[in-house]
Coordinates of C-alpha atoms and ligand atoms in Angstrom, one line a residue:
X1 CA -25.7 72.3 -158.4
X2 CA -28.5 71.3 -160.7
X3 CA -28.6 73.0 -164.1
X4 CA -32.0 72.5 -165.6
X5 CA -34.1 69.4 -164.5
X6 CA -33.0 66.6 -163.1
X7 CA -32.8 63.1 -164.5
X8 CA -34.9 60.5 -162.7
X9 CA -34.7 56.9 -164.6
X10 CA -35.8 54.0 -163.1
X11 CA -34.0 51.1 -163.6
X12 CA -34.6 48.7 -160.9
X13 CA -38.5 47.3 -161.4
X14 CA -37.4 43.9 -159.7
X15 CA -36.9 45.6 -156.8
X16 CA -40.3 47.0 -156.7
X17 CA -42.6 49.1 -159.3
X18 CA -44.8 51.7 -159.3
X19 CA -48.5 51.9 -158.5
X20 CA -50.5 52.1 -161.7
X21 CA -53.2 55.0 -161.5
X22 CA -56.0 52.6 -162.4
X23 CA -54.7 50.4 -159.7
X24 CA -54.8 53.3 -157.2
X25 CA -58.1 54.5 -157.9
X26 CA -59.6 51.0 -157.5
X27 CA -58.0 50.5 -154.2
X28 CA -59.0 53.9 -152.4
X29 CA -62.4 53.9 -151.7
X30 CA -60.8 51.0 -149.6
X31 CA -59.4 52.9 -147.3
X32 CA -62.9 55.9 -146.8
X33 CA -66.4 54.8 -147.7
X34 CA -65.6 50.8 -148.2
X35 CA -64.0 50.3 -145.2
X36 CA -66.3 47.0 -144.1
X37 CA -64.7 43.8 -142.9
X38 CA -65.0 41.1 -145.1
X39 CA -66.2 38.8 -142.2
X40 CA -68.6 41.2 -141.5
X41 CA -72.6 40.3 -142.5
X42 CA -74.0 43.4 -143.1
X43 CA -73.7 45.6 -146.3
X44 CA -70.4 46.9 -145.4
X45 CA -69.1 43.3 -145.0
X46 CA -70.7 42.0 -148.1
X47 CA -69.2 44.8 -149.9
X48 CA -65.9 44.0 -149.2
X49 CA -66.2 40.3 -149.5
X50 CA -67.6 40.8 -153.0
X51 CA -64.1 43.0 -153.5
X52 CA -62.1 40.2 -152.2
X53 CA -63.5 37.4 -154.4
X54 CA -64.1 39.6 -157.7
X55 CA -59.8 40.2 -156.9
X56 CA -59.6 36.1 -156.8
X57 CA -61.2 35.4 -159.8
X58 CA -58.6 38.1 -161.7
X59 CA -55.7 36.5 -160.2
X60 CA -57.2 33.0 -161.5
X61 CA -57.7 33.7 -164.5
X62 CA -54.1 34.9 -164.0
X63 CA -52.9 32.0 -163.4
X64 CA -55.3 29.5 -165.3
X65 CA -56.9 28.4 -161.6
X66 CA -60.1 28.0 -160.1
X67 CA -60.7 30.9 -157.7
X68 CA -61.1 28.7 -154.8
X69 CA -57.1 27.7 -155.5
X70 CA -56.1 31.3 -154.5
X71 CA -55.1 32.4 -151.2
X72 CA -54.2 35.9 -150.1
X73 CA -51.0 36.6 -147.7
X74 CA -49.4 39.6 -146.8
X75 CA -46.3 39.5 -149.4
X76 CA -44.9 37.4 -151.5
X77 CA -41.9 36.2 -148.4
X78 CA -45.2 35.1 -146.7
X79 CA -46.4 32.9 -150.0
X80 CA -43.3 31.4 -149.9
X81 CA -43.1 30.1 -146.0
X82 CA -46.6 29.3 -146.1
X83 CA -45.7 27.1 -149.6
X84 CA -42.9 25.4 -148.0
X85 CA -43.1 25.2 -144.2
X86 CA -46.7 24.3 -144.7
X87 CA -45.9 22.0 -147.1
X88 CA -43.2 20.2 -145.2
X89 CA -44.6 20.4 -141.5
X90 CA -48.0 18.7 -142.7
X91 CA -50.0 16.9 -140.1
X92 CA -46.7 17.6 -137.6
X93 CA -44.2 16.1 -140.0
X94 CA -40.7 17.0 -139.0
X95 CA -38.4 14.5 -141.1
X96 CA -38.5 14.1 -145.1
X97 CA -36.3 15.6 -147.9
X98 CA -36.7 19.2 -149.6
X99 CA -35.5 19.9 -152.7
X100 CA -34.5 23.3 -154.1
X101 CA -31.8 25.5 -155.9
X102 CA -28.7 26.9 -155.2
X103 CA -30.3 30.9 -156.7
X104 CA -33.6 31.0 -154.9
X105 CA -34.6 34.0 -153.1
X106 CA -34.2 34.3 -149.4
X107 CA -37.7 34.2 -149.0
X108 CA -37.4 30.2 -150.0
X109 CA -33.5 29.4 -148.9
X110 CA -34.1 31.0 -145.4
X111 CA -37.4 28.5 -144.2
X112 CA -35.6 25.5 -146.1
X113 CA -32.7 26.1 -144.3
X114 CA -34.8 26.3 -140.8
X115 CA -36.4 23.2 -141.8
X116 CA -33.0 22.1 -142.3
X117 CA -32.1 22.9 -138.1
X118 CA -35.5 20.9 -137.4
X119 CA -34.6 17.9 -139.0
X120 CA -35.1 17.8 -142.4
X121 CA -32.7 17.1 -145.1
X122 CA -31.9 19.8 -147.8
X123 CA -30.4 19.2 -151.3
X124 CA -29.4 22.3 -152.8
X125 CA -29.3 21.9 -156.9
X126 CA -26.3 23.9 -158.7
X127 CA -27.0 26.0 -161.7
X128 CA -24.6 26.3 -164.8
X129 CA -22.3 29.0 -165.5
X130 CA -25.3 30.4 -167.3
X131 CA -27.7 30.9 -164.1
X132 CA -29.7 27.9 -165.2
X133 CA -30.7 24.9 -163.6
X134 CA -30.5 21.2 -164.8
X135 CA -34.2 19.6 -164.5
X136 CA -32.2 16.4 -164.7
X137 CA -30.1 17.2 -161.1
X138 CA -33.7 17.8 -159.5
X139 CA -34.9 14.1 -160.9
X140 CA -31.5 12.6 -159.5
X141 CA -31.9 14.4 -155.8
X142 CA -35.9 12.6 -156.0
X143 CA -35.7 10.0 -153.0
X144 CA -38.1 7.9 -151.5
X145 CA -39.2 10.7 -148.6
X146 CA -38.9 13.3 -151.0
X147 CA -41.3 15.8 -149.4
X148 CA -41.7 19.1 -151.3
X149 CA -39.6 20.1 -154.9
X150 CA -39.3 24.3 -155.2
X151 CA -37.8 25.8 -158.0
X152 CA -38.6 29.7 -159.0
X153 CA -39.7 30.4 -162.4
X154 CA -37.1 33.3 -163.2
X155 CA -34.6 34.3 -161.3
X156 CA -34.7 37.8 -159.4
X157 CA -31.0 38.6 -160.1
X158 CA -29.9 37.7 -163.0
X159 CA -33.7 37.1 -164.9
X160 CA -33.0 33.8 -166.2
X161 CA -35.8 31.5 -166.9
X162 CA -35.5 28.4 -164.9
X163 CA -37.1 25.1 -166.5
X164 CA -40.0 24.6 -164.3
X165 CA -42.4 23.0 -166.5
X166 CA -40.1 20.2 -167.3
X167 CA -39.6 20.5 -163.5
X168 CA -43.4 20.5 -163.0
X169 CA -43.6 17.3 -165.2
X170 CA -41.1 15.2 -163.0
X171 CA -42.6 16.2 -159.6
X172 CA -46.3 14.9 -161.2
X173 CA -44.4 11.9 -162.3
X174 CA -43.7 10.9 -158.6
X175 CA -46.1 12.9 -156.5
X176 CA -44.4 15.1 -155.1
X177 CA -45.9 18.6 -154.8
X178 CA -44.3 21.5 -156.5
X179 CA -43.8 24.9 -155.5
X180 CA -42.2 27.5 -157.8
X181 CA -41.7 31.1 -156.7
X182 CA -43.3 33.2 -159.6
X183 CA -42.9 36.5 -158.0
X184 CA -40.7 37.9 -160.7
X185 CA -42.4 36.0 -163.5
X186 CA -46.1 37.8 -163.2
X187 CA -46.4 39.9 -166.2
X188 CA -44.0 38.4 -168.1
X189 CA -44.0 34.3 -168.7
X190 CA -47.7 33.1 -170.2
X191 CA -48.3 31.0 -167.0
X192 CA -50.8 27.9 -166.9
X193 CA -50.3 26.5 -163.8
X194 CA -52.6 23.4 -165.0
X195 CA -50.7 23.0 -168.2
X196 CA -47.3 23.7 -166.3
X197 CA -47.8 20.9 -163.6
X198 CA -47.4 24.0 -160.9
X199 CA -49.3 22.7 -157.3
X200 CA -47.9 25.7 -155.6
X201 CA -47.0 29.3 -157.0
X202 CA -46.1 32.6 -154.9
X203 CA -46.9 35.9 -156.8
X204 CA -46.3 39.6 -155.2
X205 CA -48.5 42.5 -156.0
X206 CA -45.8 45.4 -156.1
X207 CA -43.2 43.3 -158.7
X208 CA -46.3 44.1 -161.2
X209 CA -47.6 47.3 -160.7
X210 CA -49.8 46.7 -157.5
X211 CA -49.1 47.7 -153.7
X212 CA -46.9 46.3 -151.3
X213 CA -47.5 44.2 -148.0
X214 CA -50.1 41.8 -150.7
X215 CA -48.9 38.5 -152.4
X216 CA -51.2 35.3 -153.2
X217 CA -50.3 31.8 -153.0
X218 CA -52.0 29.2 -155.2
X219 CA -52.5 25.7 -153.9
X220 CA -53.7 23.3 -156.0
X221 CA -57.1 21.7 -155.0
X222 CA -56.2 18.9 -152.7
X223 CA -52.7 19.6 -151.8
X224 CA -51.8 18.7 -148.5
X225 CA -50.9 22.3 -146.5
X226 CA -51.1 23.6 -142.9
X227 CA -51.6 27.4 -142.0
X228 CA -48.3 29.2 -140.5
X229 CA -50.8 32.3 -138.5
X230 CA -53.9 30.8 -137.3
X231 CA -56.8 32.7 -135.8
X232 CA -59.9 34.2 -136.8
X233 CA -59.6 31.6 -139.9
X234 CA -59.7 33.5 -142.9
X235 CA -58.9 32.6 -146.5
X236 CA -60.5 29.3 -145.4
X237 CA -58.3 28.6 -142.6
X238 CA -55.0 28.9 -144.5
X239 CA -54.1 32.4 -143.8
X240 CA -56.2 33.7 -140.4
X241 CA -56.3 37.5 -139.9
X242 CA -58.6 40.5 -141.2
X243 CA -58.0 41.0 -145.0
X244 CA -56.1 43.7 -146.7
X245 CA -58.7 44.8 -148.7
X246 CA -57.5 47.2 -150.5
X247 CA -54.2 45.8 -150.9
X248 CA -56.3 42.4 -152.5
X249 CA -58.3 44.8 -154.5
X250 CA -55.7 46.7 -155.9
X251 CA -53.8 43.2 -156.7
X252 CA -56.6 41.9 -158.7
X253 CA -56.4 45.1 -160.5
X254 CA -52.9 44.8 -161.0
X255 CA -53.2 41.2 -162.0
X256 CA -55.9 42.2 -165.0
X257 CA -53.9 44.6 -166.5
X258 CA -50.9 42.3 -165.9
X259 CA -52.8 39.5 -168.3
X260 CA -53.8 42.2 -170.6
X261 CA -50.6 43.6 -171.4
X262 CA -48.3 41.2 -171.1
X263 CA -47.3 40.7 -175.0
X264 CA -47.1 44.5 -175.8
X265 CA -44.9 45.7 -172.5
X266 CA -42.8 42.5 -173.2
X267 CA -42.0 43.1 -177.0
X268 CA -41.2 46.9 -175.6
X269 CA -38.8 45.9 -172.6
X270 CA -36.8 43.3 -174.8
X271 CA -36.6 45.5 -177.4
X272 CA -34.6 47.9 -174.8
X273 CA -33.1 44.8 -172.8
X274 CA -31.3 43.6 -176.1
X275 CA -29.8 47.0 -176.9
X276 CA -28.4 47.4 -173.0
X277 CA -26.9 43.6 -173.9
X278 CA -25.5 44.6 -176.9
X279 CA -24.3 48.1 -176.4
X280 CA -23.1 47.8 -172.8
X281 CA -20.4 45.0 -173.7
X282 CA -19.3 47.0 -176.4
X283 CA -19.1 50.7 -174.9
X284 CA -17.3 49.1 -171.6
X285 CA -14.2 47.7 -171.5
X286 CA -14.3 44.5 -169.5
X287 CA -18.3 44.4 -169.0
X288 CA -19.8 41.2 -169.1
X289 CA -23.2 39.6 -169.0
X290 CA -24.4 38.0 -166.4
X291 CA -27.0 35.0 -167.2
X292 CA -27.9 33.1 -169.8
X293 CA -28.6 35.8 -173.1
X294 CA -31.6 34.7 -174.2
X295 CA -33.6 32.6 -171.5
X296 CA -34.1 35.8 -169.2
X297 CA -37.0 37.7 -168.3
X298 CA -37.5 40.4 -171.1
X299 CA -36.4 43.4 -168.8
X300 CA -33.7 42.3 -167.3
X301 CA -29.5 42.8 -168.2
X302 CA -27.4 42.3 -165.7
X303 CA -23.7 42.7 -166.1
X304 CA -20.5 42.4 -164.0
X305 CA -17.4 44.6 -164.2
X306 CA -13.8 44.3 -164.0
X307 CA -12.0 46.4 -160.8
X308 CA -15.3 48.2 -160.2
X309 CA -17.2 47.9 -156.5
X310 CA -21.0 47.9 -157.7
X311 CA -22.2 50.0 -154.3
X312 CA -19.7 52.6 -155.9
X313 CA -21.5 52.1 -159.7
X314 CA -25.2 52.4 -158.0
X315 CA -24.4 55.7 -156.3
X316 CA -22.8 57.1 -159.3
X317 CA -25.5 56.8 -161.5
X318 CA -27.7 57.8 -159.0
X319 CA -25.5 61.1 -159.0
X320 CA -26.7 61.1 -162.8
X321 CA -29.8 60.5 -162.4
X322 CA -30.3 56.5 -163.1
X323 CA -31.8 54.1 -160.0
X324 CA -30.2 50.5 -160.5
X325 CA -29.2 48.0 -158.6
X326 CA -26.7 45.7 -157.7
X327 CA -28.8 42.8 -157.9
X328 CA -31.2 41.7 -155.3
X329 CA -32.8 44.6 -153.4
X330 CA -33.2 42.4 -150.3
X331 CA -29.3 41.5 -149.4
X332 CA -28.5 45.1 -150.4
X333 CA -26.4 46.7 -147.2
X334 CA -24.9 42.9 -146.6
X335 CA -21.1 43.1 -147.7
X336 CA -21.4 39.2 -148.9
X337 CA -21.4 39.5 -152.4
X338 CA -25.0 37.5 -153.9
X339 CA -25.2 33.9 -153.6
X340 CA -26.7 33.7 -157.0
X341 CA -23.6 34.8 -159.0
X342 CA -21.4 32.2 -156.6
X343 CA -23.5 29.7 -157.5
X344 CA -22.7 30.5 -160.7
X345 CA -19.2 30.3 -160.3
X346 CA -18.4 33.3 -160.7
X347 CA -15.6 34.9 -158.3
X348 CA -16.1 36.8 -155.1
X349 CA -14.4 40.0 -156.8
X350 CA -15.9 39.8 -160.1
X351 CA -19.2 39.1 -158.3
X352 CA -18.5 42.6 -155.8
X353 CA -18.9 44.8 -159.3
X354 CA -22.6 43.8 -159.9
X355 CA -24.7 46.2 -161.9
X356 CA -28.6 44.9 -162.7
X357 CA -30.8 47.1 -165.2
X358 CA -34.1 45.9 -164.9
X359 CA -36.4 47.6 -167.2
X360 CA -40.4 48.2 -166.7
X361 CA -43.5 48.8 -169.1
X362 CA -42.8 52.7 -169.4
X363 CA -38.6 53.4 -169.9
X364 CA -38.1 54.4 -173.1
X365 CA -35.6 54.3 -175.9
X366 CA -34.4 58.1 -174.9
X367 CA -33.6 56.7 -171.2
X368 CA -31.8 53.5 -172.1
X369 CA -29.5 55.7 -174.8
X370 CA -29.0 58.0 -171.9
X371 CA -27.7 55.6 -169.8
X372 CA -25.4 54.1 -172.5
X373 CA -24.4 57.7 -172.9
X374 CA -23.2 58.0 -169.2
X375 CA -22.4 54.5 -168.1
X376 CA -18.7 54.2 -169.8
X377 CA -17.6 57.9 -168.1
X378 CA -18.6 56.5 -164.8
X379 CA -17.0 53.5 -165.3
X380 CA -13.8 54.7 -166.6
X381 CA -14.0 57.1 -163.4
X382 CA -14.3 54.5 -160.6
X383 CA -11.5 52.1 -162.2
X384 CA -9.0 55.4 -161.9
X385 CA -9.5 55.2 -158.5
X386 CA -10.1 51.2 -158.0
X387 CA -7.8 49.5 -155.2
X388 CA -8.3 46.4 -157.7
X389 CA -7.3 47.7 -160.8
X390 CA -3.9 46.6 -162.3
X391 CA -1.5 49.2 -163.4
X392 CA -2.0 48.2 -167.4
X393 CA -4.3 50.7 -169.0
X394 CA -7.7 49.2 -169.8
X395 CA -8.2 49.2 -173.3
X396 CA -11.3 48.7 -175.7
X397 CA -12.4 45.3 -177.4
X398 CA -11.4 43.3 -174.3
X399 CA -14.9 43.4 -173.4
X400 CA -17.6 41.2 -174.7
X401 CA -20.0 38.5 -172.9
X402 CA -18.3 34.8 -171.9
X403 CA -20.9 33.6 -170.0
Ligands
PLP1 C1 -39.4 40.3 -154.3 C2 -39.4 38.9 -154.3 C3 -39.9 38.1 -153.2 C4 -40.5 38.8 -152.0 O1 -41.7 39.4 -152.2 P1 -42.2 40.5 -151.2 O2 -43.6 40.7 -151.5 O3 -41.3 41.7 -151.4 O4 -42.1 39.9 -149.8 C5 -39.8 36.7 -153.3 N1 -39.3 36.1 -154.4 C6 -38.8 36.8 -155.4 C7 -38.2 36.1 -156.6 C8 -38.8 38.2 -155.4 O5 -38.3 38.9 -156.4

């Protein structure tokens, strides 16, 4: 069936992203020659050790940290249990109150709500219509035994930037410690987690170009946190079991060139972003934006669509040669459509016909025109055949953005 090469576009880089060559050929000597245990005190051990903390100091100066503020885990799920469940569970504690949003990744929703079970209380904080939350809700939900505050920096669906450092400020303002899940932020957001007020930030090596199964957590010097896997003691007691080196090595690597690059890739990807929010709206009946326009993460365009099922959308383009995504990569094969866009208020139908674009450091102009070149015909194909469309044609100029 294929005539000539095929297509392969890659739009889905919050899902995951691919392993830069200089971050693979730092890590593999890892797995042959430097295969020492860290733990270990003869020169095999040493070497790795010095791997390890040479990868520390890159994701510190990351993250404007001291070194001895990083802590390595095996994914960016496990910085966020180990962020909120050792948080909250201090010392044996099992009462207080957790605040977070209504738009956070599982990876924070699913321990608060377990937390919730054990005793805890939960307040949930809505977002606008716009995918944004208020920092003046999270002050209002502050009580007395007001445990833990955790608010993600940008959102993995729908890219919008939430307002943690105003966030940051108000936690500082009445002790509470703050955790904000930065996995999709690495890369793109200048982060400071001194000047941001930040006590606790996840990160994930393979959202920014390193391998998967390696995040890091950053705890603030003196925050009060008990380890979720105990053992051998590793990562000074926080995180017990043999280190990944490689994994760790290649996420330093990841996280230099992440700090290097950030402003040129950025001015590329919302260069692109912009013209998929402009043209998509315009070339699509009926398309509309998803999240705020402007305070997003630079690669990402999400948009829903009248009478279309986004499963349906996905696997046509995939037909054509483009890889997107209905939204988050993690509840994809769940029929319930993403709590993200119903906390947005958006409707169970309009929320099933999902499409997110996320864009990474190499697409180009020629792939994004490609898409726009396909996406109406594909469209225009699944609404023939949509149980929800009404019999009126579909015509063009109904579209446009009212977020
Ligand atoms: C991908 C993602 C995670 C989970 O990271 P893993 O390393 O895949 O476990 C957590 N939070 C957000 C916002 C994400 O996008």
């Amino acid at each position: 069936m294929t005539a000539g090469k095929r297509r392969s576009i890659y739009f889905d880089h919050s899902a995951t992203t691919s392993v830069l060559p200089e971050v693979a050929d730092a890590m593999r000597p890892y797995f042959s020659d430097k295969y020492g245990n860290a733990s270990s005190l003869h020169s095999f051990g040493r070497e790795a050790r010095s791997s390890i903390e040479r990868a520390r100091a890159s994701v510190a100066s990351l993250l404007g940290c001291d070194p001895s503020e990083v802590f390595f885990t095996s994914s960016g799920t496990e910085a966020d249990n180990l962020a909120i469940s050792g948080v909250a569970t201090y010392r044996g504690r099992s009462k207080g109150h957790i605040i977070t949003t209504a738009i956070e990744h599982h990876a924070v929703l699913e321990p608060c709500e377990r937390l919730r079970r054990l005793g805890f209380d939960l307040t949930l904080v809505p977002v606008s219509k716009d995918g944004i939350v208020d920092s003046g809700d999270v002050e209002r939900a502050v009580r007395d035994d007001t445990v833990l505050i955790s608010v993600m920096m940008a959102n993995n669906e729908i890219g919008t930037i939430q307002p943690y450092k105003e966030v940051g400020s108000i936690a500082a303002s009445h002790g509470i410690p703050f955790h904000t899940d930065a996995v999709q932020a690495i890369g793109k957001l200048p982060i400071n987690v001194k000047a941001d007020r930040v006590d606790l930030l996840s990160l994930s090596a393979h959202k920014f170009h390193g391998p998967k199964g390696v995040g890091a957590l950053y705890v603030k010097k003196g925050t009060e946190i008990e380890p979720m896997i105990r053992g051998g003691g590793q990562e000074r007691g926080l995180r017990s079991s043999t280190e990944n080196v490689p994994g760790i090595v290649g996420l330093g690597v990841a996280a230099e060139i992440a700090k290097r690059d950030r402003e040129r890739t950025c001015s590329k990807m919302k260069g692109l972003r912009d013209k998929l929010i402009e043209e998509i709206p315009r070339l699509v009946p009926r398309a509309y934006l998803n999240g705020h326009p402007t305070k997003r993460l630079v690669n990402n365009a999400h948009f829903r669509f009248d009478f279309i099922e986004g499963e349906g959308l996905i696997l046509q383009l995939d037909l054509k040669g483009v890889a997107a995504s209905t939204g988050s990569a993690c509840s994809t094969g769940s029929p319930d459509p993403s709590h993200v866009l119903l906390a947005m208020g958006i409707s169970h139908e309009q929320a099933h016909g999902s499409l997110r674009l996320t864009l990474g450091r190499d697409n180009t102009e020629e792939e994004v025109v490609y898409l726009l070149g396909v996406l109406p015909e594909v469209v225009s194909r699944l609404r023939e055949i949509s149980p929800f469309n009404e019999s009126r044609p579909i015509t063009q100029g109904e579209g446009g953005s009212r977020v």
